[in-house]
Structures are given as structure tokens and as C-alpha cells.
Coordinates of C-alpha atoms and ligand atoms in Angstrom, one line a residue:
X24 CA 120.3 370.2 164.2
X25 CA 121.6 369.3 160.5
X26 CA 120.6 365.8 161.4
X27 CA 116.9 366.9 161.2
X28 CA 117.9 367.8 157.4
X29 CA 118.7 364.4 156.7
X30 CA 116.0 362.7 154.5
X31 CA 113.7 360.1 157.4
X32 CA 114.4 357.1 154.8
X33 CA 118.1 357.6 155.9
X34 CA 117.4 357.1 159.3
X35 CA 120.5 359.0 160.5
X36 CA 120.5 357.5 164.0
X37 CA 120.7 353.9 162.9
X38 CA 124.1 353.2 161.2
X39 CA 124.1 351.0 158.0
X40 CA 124.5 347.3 158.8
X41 CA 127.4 346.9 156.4
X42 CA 129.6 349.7 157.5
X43 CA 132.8 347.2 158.9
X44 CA 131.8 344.5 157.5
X45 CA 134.3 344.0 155.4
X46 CA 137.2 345.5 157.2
X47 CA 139.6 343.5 158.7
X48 CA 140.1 343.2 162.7
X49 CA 143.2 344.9 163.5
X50 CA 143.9 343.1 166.9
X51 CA 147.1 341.5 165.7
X52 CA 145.7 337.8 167.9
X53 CA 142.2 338.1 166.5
X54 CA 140.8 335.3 164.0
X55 CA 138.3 337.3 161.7
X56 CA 135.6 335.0 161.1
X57 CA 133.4 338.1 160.3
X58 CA 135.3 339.8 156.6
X59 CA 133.4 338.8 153.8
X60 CA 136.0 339.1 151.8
X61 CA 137.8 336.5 149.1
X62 CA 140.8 335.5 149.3
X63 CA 143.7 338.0 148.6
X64 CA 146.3 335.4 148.4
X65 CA 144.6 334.3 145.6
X66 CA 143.8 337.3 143.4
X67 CA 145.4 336.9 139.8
X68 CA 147.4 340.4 140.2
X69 CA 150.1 339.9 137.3
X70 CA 147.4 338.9 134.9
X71 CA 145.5 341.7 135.7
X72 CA 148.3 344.4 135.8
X73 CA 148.9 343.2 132.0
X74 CA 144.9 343.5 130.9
X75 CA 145.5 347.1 132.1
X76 CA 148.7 347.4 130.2
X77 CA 147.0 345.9 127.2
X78 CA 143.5 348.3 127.4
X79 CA 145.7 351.3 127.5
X80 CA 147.9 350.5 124.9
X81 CA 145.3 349.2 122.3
X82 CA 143.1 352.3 123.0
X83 CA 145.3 355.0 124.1
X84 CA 143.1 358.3 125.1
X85 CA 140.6 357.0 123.7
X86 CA 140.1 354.3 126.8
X87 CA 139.4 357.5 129.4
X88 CA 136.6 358.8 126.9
X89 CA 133.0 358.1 128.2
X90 CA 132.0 355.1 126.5
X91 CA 128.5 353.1 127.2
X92 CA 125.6 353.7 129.8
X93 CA 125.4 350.1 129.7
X94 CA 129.5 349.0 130.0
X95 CA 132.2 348.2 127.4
X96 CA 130.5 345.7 124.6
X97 CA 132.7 343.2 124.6
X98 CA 132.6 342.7 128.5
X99 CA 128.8 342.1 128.1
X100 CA 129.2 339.7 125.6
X101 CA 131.6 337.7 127.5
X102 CA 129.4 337.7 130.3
X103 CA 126.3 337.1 128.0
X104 CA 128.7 333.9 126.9
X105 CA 129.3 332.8 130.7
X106 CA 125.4 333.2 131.9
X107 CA 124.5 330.8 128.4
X108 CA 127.3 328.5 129.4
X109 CA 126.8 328.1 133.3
X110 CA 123.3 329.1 133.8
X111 CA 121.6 328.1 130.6
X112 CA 119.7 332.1 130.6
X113 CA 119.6 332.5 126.7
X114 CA 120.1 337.1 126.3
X115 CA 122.1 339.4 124.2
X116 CA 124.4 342.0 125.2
X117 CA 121.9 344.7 124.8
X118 CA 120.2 343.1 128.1
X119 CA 123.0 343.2 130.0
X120 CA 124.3 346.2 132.5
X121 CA 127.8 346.3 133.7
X122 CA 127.2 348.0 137.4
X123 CA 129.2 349.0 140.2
X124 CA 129.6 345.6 142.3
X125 CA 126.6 343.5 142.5
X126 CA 125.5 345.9 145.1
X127 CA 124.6 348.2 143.1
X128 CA 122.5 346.6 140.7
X129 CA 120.8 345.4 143.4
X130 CA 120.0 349.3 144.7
X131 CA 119.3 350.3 141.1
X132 CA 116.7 347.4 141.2
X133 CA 115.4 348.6 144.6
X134 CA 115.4 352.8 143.1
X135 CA 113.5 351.6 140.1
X136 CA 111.0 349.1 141.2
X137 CA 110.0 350.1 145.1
X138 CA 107.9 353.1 146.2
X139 CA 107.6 353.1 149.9
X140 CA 105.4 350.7 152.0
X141 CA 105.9 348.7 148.4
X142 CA 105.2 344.8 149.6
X143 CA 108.2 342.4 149.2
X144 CA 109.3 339.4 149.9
X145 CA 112.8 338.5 151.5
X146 CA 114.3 334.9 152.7
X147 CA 115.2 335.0 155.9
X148 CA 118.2 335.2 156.8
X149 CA 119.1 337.5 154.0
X150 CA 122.1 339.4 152.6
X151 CA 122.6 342.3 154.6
X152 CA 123.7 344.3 152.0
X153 CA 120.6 343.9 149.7
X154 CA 118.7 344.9 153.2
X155 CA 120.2 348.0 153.1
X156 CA 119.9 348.9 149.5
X157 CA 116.1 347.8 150.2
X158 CA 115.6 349.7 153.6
X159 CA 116.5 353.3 151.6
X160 CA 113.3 352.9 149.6
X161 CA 111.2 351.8 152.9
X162 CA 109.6 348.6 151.7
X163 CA 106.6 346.5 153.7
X164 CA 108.8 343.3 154.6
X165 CA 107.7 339.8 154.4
X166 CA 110.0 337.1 155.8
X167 CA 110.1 333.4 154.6
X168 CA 111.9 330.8 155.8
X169 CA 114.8 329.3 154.0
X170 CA 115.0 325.0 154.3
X171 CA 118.0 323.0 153.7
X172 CA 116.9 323.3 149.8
X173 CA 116.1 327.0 149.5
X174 CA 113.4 328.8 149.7
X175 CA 110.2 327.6 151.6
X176 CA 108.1 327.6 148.6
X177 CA 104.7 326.4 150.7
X178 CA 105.5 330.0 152.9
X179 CA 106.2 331.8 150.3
X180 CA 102.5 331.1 148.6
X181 CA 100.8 331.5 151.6
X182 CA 102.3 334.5 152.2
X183 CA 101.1 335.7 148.7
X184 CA 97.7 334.5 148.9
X185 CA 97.4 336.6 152.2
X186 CA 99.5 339.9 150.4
X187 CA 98.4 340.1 146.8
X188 CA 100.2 343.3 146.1
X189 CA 103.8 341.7 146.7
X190 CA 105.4 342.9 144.0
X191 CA 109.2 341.6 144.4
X192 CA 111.1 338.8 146.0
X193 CA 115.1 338.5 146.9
X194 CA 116.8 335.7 146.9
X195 CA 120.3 334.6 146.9
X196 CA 120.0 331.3 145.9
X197 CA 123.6 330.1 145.0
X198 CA 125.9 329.3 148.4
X199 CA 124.1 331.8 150.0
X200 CA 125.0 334.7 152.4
X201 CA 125.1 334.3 155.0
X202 CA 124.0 330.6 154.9
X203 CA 125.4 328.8 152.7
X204 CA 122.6 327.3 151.1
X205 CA 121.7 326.8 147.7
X206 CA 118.3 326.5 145.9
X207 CA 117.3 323.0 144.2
X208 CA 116.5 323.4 140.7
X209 CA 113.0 322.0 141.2
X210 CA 112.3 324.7 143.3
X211 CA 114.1 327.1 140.7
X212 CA 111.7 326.4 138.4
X213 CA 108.3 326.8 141.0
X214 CA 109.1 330.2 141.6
X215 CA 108.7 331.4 138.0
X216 CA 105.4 330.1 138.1
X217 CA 104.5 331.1 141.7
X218 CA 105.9 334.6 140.1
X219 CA 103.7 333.7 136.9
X220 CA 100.5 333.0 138.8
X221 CA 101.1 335.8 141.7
X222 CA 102.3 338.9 139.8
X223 CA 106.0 339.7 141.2
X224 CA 109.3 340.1 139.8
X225 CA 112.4 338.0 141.2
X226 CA 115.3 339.2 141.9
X227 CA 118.0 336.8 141.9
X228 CA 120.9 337.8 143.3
X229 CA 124.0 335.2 142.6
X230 CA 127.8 336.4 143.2
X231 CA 128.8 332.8 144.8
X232 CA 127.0 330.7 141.3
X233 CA 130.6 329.8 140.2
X234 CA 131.9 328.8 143.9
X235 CA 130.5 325.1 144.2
X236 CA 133.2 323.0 145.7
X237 CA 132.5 319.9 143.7
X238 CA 129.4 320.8 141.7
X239 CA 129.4 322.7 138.0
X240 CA 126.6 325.7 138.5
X241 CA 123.3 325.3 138.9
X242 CA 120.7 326.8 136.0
X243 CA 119.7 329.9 137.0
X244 CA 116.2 331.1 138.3
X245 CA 116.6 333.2 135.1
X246 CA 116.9 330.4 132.5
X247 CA 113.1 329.5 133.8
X248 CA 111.5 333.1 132.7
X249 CA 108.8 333.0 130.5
X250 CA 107.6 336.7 131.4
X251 CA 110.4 338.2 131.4
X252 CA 110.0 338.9 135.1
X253 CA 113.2 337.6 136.6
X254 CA 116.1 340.0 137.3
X255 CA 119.6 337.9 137.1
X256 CA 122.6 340.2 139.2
X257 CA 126.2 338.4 139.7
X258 CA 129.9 339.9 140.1
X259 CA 133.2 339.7 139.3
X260 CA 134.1 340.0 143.3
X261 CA 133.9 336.9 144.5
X262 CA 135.9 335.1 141.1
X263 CA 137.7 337.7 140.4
X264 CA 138.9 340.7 142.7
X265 CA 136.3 343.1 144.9
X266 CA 137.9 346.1 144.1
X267 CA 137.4 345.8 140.6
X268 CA 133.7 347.0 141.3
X269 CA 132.5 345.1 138.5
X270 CA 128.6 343.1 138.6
X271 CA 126.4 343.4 136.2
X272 CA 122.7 342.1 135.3
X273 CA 120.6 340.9 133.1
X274 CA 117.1 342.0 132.7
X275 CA 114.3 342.5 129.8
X276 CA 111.5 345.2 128.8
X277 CA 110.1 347.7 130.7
X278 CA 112.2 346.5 134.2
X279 CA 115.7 346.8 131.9
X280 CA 114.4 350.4 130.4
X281 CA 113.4 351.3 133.9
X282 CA 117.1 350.4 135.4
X283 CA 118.8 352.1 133.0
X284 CA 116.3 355.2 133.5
X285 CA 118.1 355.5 137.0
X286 CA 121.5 354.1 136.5
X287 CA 122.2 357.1 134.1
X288 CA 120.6 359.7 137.0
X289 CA 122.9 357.8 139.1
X290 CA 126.2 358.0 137.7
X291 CA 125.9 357.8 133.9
X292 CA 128.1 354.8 133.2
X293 CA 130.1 352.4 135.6
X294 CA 134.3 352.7 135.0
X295 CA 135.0 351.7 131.4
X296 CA 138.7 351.3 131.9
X297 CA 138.2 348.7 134.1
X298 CA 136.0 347.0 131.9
X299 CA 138.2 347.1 129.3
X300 CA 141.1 345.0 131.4
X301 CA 138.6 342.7 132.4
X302 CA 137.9 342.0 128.8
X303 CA 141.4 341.7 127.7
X304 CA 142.2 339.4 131.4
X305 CA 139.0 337.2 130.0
X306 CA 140.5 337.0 126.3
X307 CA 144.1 336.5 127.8
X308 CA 143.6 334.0 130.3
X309 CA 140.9 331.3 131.0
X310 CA 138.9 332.7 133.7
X311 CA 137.4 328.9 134.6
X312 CA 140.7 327.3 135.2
X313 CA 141.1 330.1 138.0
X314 CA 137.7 329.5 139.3
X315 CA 138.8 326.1 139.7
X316 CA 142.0 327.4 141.7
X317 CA 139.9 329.1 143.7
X318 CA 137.2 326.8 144.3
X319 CA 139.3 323.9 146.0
X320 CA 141.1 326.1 148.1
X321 CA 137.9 327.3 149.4
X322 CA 136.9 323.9 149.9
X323 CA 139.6 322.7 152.5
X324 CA 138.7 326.5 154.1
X325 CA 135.3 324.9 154.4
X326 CA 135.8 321.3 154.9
X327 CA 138.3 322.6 157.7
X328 CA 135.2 324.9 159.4
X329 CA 132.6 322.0 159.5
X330 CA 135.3 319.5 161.1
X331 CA 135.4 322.3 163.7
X332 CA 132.3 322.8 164.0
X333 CA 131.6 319.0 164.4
X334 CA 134.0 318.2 166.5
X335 CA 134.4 321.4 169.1
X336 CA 131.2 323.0 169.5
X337 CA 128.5 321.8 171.9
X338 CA 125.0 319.5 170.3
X339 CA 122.7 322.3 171.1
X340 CA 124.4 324.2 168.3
X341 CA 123.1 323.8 164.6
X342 CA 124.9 324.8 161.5
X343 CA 125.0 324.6 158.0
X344 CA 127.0 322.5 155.7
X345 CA 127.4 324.6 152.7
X346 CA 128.9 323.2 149.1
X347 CA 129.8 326.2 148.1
X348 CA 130.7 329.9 148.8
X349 CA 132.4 331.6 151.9
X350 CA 130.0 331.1 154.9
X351 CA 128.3 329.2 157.5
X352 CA 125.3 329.8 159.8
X353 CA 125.2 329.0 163.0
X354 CA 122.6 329.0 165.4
X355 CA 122.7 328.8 169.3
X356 CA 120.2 328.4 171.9
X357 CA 117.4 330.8 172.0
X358 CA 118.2 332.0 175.5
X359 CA 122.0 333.1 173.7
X360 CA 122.2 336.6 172.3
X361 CA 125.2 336.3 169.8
X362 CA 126.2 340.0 169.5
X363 CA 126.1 340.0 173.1
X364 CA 128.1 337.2 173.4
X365 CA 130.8 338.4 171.1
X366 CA 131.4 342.0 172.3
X367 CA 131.4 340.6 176.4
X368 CA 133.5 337.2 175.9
X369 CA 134.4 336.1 172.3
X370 CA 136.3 339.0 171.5
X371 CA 138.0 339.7 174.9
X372 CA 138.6 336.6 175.8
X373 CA 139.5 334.8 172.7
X374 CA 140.0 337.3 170.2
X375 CA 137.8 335.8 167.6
X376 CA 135.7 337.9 165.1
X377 CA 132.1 337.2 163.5
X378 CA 129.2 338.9 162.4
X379 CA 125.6 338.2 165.0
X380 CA 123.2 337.5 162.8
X381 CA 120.6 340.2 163.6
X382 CA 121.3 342.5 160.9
X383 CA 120.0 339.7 158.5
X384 CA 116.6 339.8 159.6
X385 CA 114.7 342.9 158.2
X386 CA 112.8 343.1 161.5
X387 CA 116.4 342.5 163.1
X388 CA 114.4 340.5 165.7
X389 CA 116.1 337.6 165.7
X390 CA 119.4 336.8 168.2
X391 CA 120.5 333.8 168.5
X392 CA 122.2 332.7 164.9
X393 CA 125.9 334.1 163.7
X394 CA 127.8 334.1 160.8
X395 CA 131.2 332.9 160.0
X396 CA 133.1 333.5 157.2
X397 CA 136.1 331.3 156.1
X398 CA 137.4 332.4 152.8
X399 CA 140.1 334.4 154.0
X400 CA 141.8 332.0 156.1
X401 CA 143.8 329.0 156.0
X402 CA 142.2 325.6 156.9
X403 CA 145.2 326.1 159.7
X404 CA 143.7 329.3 161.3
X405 CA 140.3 327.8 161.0
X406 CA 141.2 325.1 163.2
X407 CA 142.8 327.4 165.8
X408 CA 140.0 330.0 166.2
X409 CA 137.4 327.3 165.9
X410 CA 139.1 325.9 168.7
X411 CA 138.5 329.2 170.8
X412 CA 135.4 330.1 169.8
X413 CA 134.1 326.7 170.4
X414 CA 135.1 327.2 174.0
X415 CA 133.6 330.2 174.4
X416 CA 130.2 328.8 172.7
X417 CA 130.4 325.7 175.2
X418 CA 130.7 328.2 178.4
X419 CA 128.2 330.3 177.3
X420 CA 125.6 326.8 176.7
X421 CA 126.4 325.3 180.0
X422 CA 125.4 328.8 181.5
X423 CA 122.2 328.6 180.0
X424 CA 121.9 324.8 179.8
X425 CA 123.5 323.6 182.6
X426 CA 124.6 319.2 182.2
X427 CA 122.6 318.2 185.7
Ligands
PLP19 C1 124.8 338.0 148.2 C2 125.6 339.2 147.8 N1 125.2 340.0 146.9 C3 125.9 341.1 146.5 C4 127.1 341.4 147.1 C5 127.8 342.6 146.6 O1 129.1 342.4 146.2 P1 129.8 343.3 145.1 O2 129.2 344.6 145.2 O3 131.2 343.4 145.6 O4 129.7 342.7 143.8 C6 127.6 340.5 148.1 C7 128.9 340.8 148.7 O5 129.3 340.2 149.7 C8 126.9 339.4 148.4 O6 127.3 338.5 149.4

């Protein structure tokens, strides 16, 4: 059996969580609630196709020549310009990598800092992707809850008082995913000096920072570091366009000479073409003003979602009301299994997609919570499949909570 080959951390029976998450449904009735994907419609092609234009005809051959473990310079130092502006971290380019996709900083994070049975910390529920990333280097997991303003700081220490050898904590703490929430700044700064007092790096994950509806960005957990123990990741997918495969992070010391240590055993440099457009796109074009774009259409997507949610699902259902981002959280009644309920009615019946929340547990133990995602849709089509997923929600709760 080649399986048997397979390295255990792999675990080549269990399929990654993300594999179709990001794929479109392709029932021609369904609603995807589940693709968490931004907005195609929206993508600043043109602009793009003439930053490409530009890169190769400033550079010529020279463009397809390696060029810098670390990504093209002046990228960095317009995102070193961005993180100063919007999340008050004070760096230099030479503390910046330019990665493939914010995923992958976060697995060159996981490759450089975790040796298995390693103790971590994750907020729960937590990206799915990052879970994976983590699950290759086998970590010890601890869960702590998330409240409506991040983190549950009095878990969290209680947790760390019991596990002294914690060494690292995830968070998302911008419009999270899957939840939406985001992280008060108060409680921004406590976690550098729970991190301070307790020993462990943060790693603060933040693709959605820029996606507040109404709000300017919050300072990052970064701009707080006194030890130089916080690891800041973000992307260009979210703002700009996924398949760019552009994030990048910022990091100091030992941890930055120990990410770059793997990134070149990895793959030596991320594309450098690529960062050259998005250099010239940056330098060409003011990269807020589409932000902006984006950000209020993804608010009627979302204001459009919570009316729904308000006004067609049954009270025993909770959800979030995010200010940001592409998702919501949902949770049912604990006697509802939502993957269960998905693949036997929800699909069938109404031809609705979203993703059960399971997979963003790392003890995948928990049932009863789903995520929606509306970025891709219009505030239209949000109302329709709200419409028929709240009917299958409400069949399924009178089922298990019958009106007497
Ligand atoms: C919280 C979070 N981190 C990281 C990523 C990775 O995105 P990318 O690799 O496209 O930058 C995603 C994508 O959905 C995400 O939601």
C-alpha cells in the first residue's frame, strides 16, 4: 500500500478541510453561501493588465531573473507604508516577507516555530486554513473562546497558568473568519503583555484589516510589541485579487531569520513578476479609493444577510453581526448537526451552499454552528437564498423544538 509511505502527519485518510472550499457550486439553482471568495465583479482587471504591461516594459528580461528571497523592494516598502499608515506597526522593508497568499506565511510560521506535540493556543472557531497549515506540524491544541470583542482574554490566562510551555497563539482578529468578529483595541494591547508575562509569540493573522464597512482599521496587535514577539501576516486577496498569491509579513529577530531559513528550503522566492505589477498598480492607482469601492458594496452584501437573518430565521438561532469582512456565524440548536443538515435537506431541497462549522474546531467536536459567506453575491441573491435556507433552518428547529 503506497498510502502506508505517506508521512503519519499527512494523515492520508482524512482529506484537508479546505480542499472545495473555495470552489464554486456548479448546480446552476444553488446560492453558494459557502466560497470564500471576494468579489469578481469587482476585481480592478484593466488596471492590473497595464501594471503588467508597465513591469515588463520597464524591466524587460530582466523582470523573469530571480530577484529577492524576501520579494521585490519596492513592494515591501509600499506595504511597510500601508502597515505605518493603517495599523500604526512602525518596520522597515528589511522585516518584511512577500509570501505566497497569506496562507503561506502562516505555514512558514507553523514549519519554523512548531515541533510536534508543541503547545498552542487557537480561538475558537478559527480559520480553517491556518488549522491545516498547523495540523501538518502536529501541535497540542488549546481552544479559547472568542466573545463579541475578541478573544476571551480571562481563558486565555487561565489556560496559560495551567500550560506554561504554550509557546504560540493564532488569532484573526480583524472581521474574522469565519465569524466576523473583530478584537477591541484594549484587548489588543493585553495580549502583548499576557505574551510578555507568559512567554509566547502571536501570530496575528489579518487579510480582512482594510474591510470595515464604516470604520478606518483598527491598530494592529503588532503596533503593541515591545519584544518583538508578534508575527503580523495580511494579503493582497481580499483587497486586491486571490490569484495574485500575494501576502506577506512582518516579523523581527531570530523568528524573521528563522522564516526566512524555511521560506528559501521552500521555494527560494515568491513570483517577482507579480510583485512588480502590484508595485506599478500601487504607484498607478490609489489602492484606498478601491478599498473604499469595495468596502460599501460588501456592506449592502452584509447589511442584506443580517436583515435575513433577522427577519427569516427562527429565535433559537444566534448569529453574528459583523462590521466588516465576508462572513457570518451562525449557530443552531445543539440537538442540530449542520453538515448533516446540509447534505440531507439544504442542498436537495433548496439548493443553498454553506460551509458546517466543524472543521473550525481543531478537535472538530463541535456541530451545531455554520458559516455563511456573502461577498460574492448581490444583496438580491442574499435575500433569495436566505429566504430558503431560512425555511429549511425553521423545519429543521420545529423538529427538534417542537411550538406545543
Ligand atoms: C483568516 C485568513 N487567513 C489567511 C487566508 C489566506 O488567504 P490568501 O492565501 O489568499 O492570502 C484566508 C483566506 O480566506 C483567511 O480567511
Amino acid at each position: 500500500m503506497l498510502k502506508n509511505l505517506v508521512a503519519q502527519r499527512v494523515n492520508p485518510d482524512v482529506p484537508s478541510a479546505l480542499s472545495g472550499l473555495f470552489v464554486n457550486d456548479p448546480d446552476p439553482h444553488a446560492i453558494s453561501f459557502a466560497a470564500g471568495s471576494p468579489n469578481e465583479r469587482l476585481f480592478p482587471v484593466k488596471e492590473m493588465q497595464r501594471a503588467f504591461n508597465t513591469a515588463i516594459e520597464q524591466q524587460g528580461a530582466h523582470l523573469f531573473q530571480y530577484q529577492s528571497m524576501q520579494g521585490n523592494l519596492n513592494l515591501r516598502e509600499k506595504l511597510v507604508a500601508r502597515i505605518q499608515k493603517w495599523g500604526h506597526v512602525t518596520t522597515t522593508a528589511d522585516n518584511v516577507l512577500v509570501t505566497v497568499g497569506g496562507q503561506q506565511a502562516i505555514e512558514l510560521v507553523a514549519k519554523a516555530l512548531l515541533d510536534p506535540g508543541d503547545e498552542m493556543v487557537v480561538e475558537v472557531p478559527t480559520y480553517v486554513g491556518a488549522l491545516a497549515a498547523f495540523d501538518l506540524y502536529q501541535p497540542t491544541y488549546y481552544s479559547v473562546d472568542l466573545q463579541a470583542d475578541g478573544l476571551d482574554l480571562d481563558e486565555l490566562e487561565d489556560t496559560l497558568k495551567r500550560h506554561p510551555g504554550i509557546k504560540l497563539l493564532y488569532t484573526v482578529p480583524d472581521y474574522h473568519n469565519p465569524t466576523g468578529i473583530t478584537m477591541s483595541v484594549a484587548k489588543r494591547q493585553a495580549l502583548v503583555t499576557l505574551a510578555n508575562r507568559y512567554d509566547f509569540i502571536i501570530l496575528e493573522d489579518s487579510p480582512y484589516r482594510d474591510l470595515g464597512y464604516a470604520n478606518l482599521p483598527l491598530p494592529a496587535i503588532k503596533s503593541f510589541d515591545t519584544q518583538d514577539r508578534v508575527i503580523f501576516v495580511s494579503s493582497l486577496s481580499k483587497i486586491l485579487m486571490p490569484a495574485l498569491r500575494t501576502g506577506w509579513l512582518v516579523a523581527d529577530g531570530p523568528i524573521l531569520d528563522a522564516i526566512l531559513k524555511v521560506r528559501l528550503a521552500s521555494d527560494l522566492e515568491a513570483n517577482g513578476v507579480i510583485h512588480a505589477a502590484i508595485a506599478n498598480y500601487m504607484e498607478e492607482n490609489d489602492l484606498d479609493q478601491h478599498v473604499n469601492v469595495l468596502k460599501d458594496h460588501y456592506r449592502q452584501q452584509c447589511t442584506a444577510m443580517v436583515a435575513a437573518l433577522e427577519n427569516d430565521f427562527p429565535e433559537e438561532v444566534s448569529f453574528t453581526r459583523p462590521k466588516g469582512g465576508f462572513f457570518d456565524w451562525v449557530t443552531l440548536p445543539e440537538e442540530l448537526d449542520a453538515a448533516a443538515l446540509l447534505s440531507q435537506q439544504v442542498i436537495p431541497q433548496a439548493h443553498i451552499n454553506y460551509v458546517p462549522g466543524t472543521n473550525f474546531y481543531p478537535g472538530r467536536d463541535v456541530h451545531n454552528s455554520l458559516r455563511l459567506c456573502f461577498s460574492g453575491l448581490s444583496p438580491a441573491e442574499i435575500s433569495a437564498g436566505m429566504g430558503r435556507l431560512g425555511e429549511q433552518v425553521k423545519a429543521a428547529v420545529r423538529e427538534v423544538r417542537p411550538v406545543l
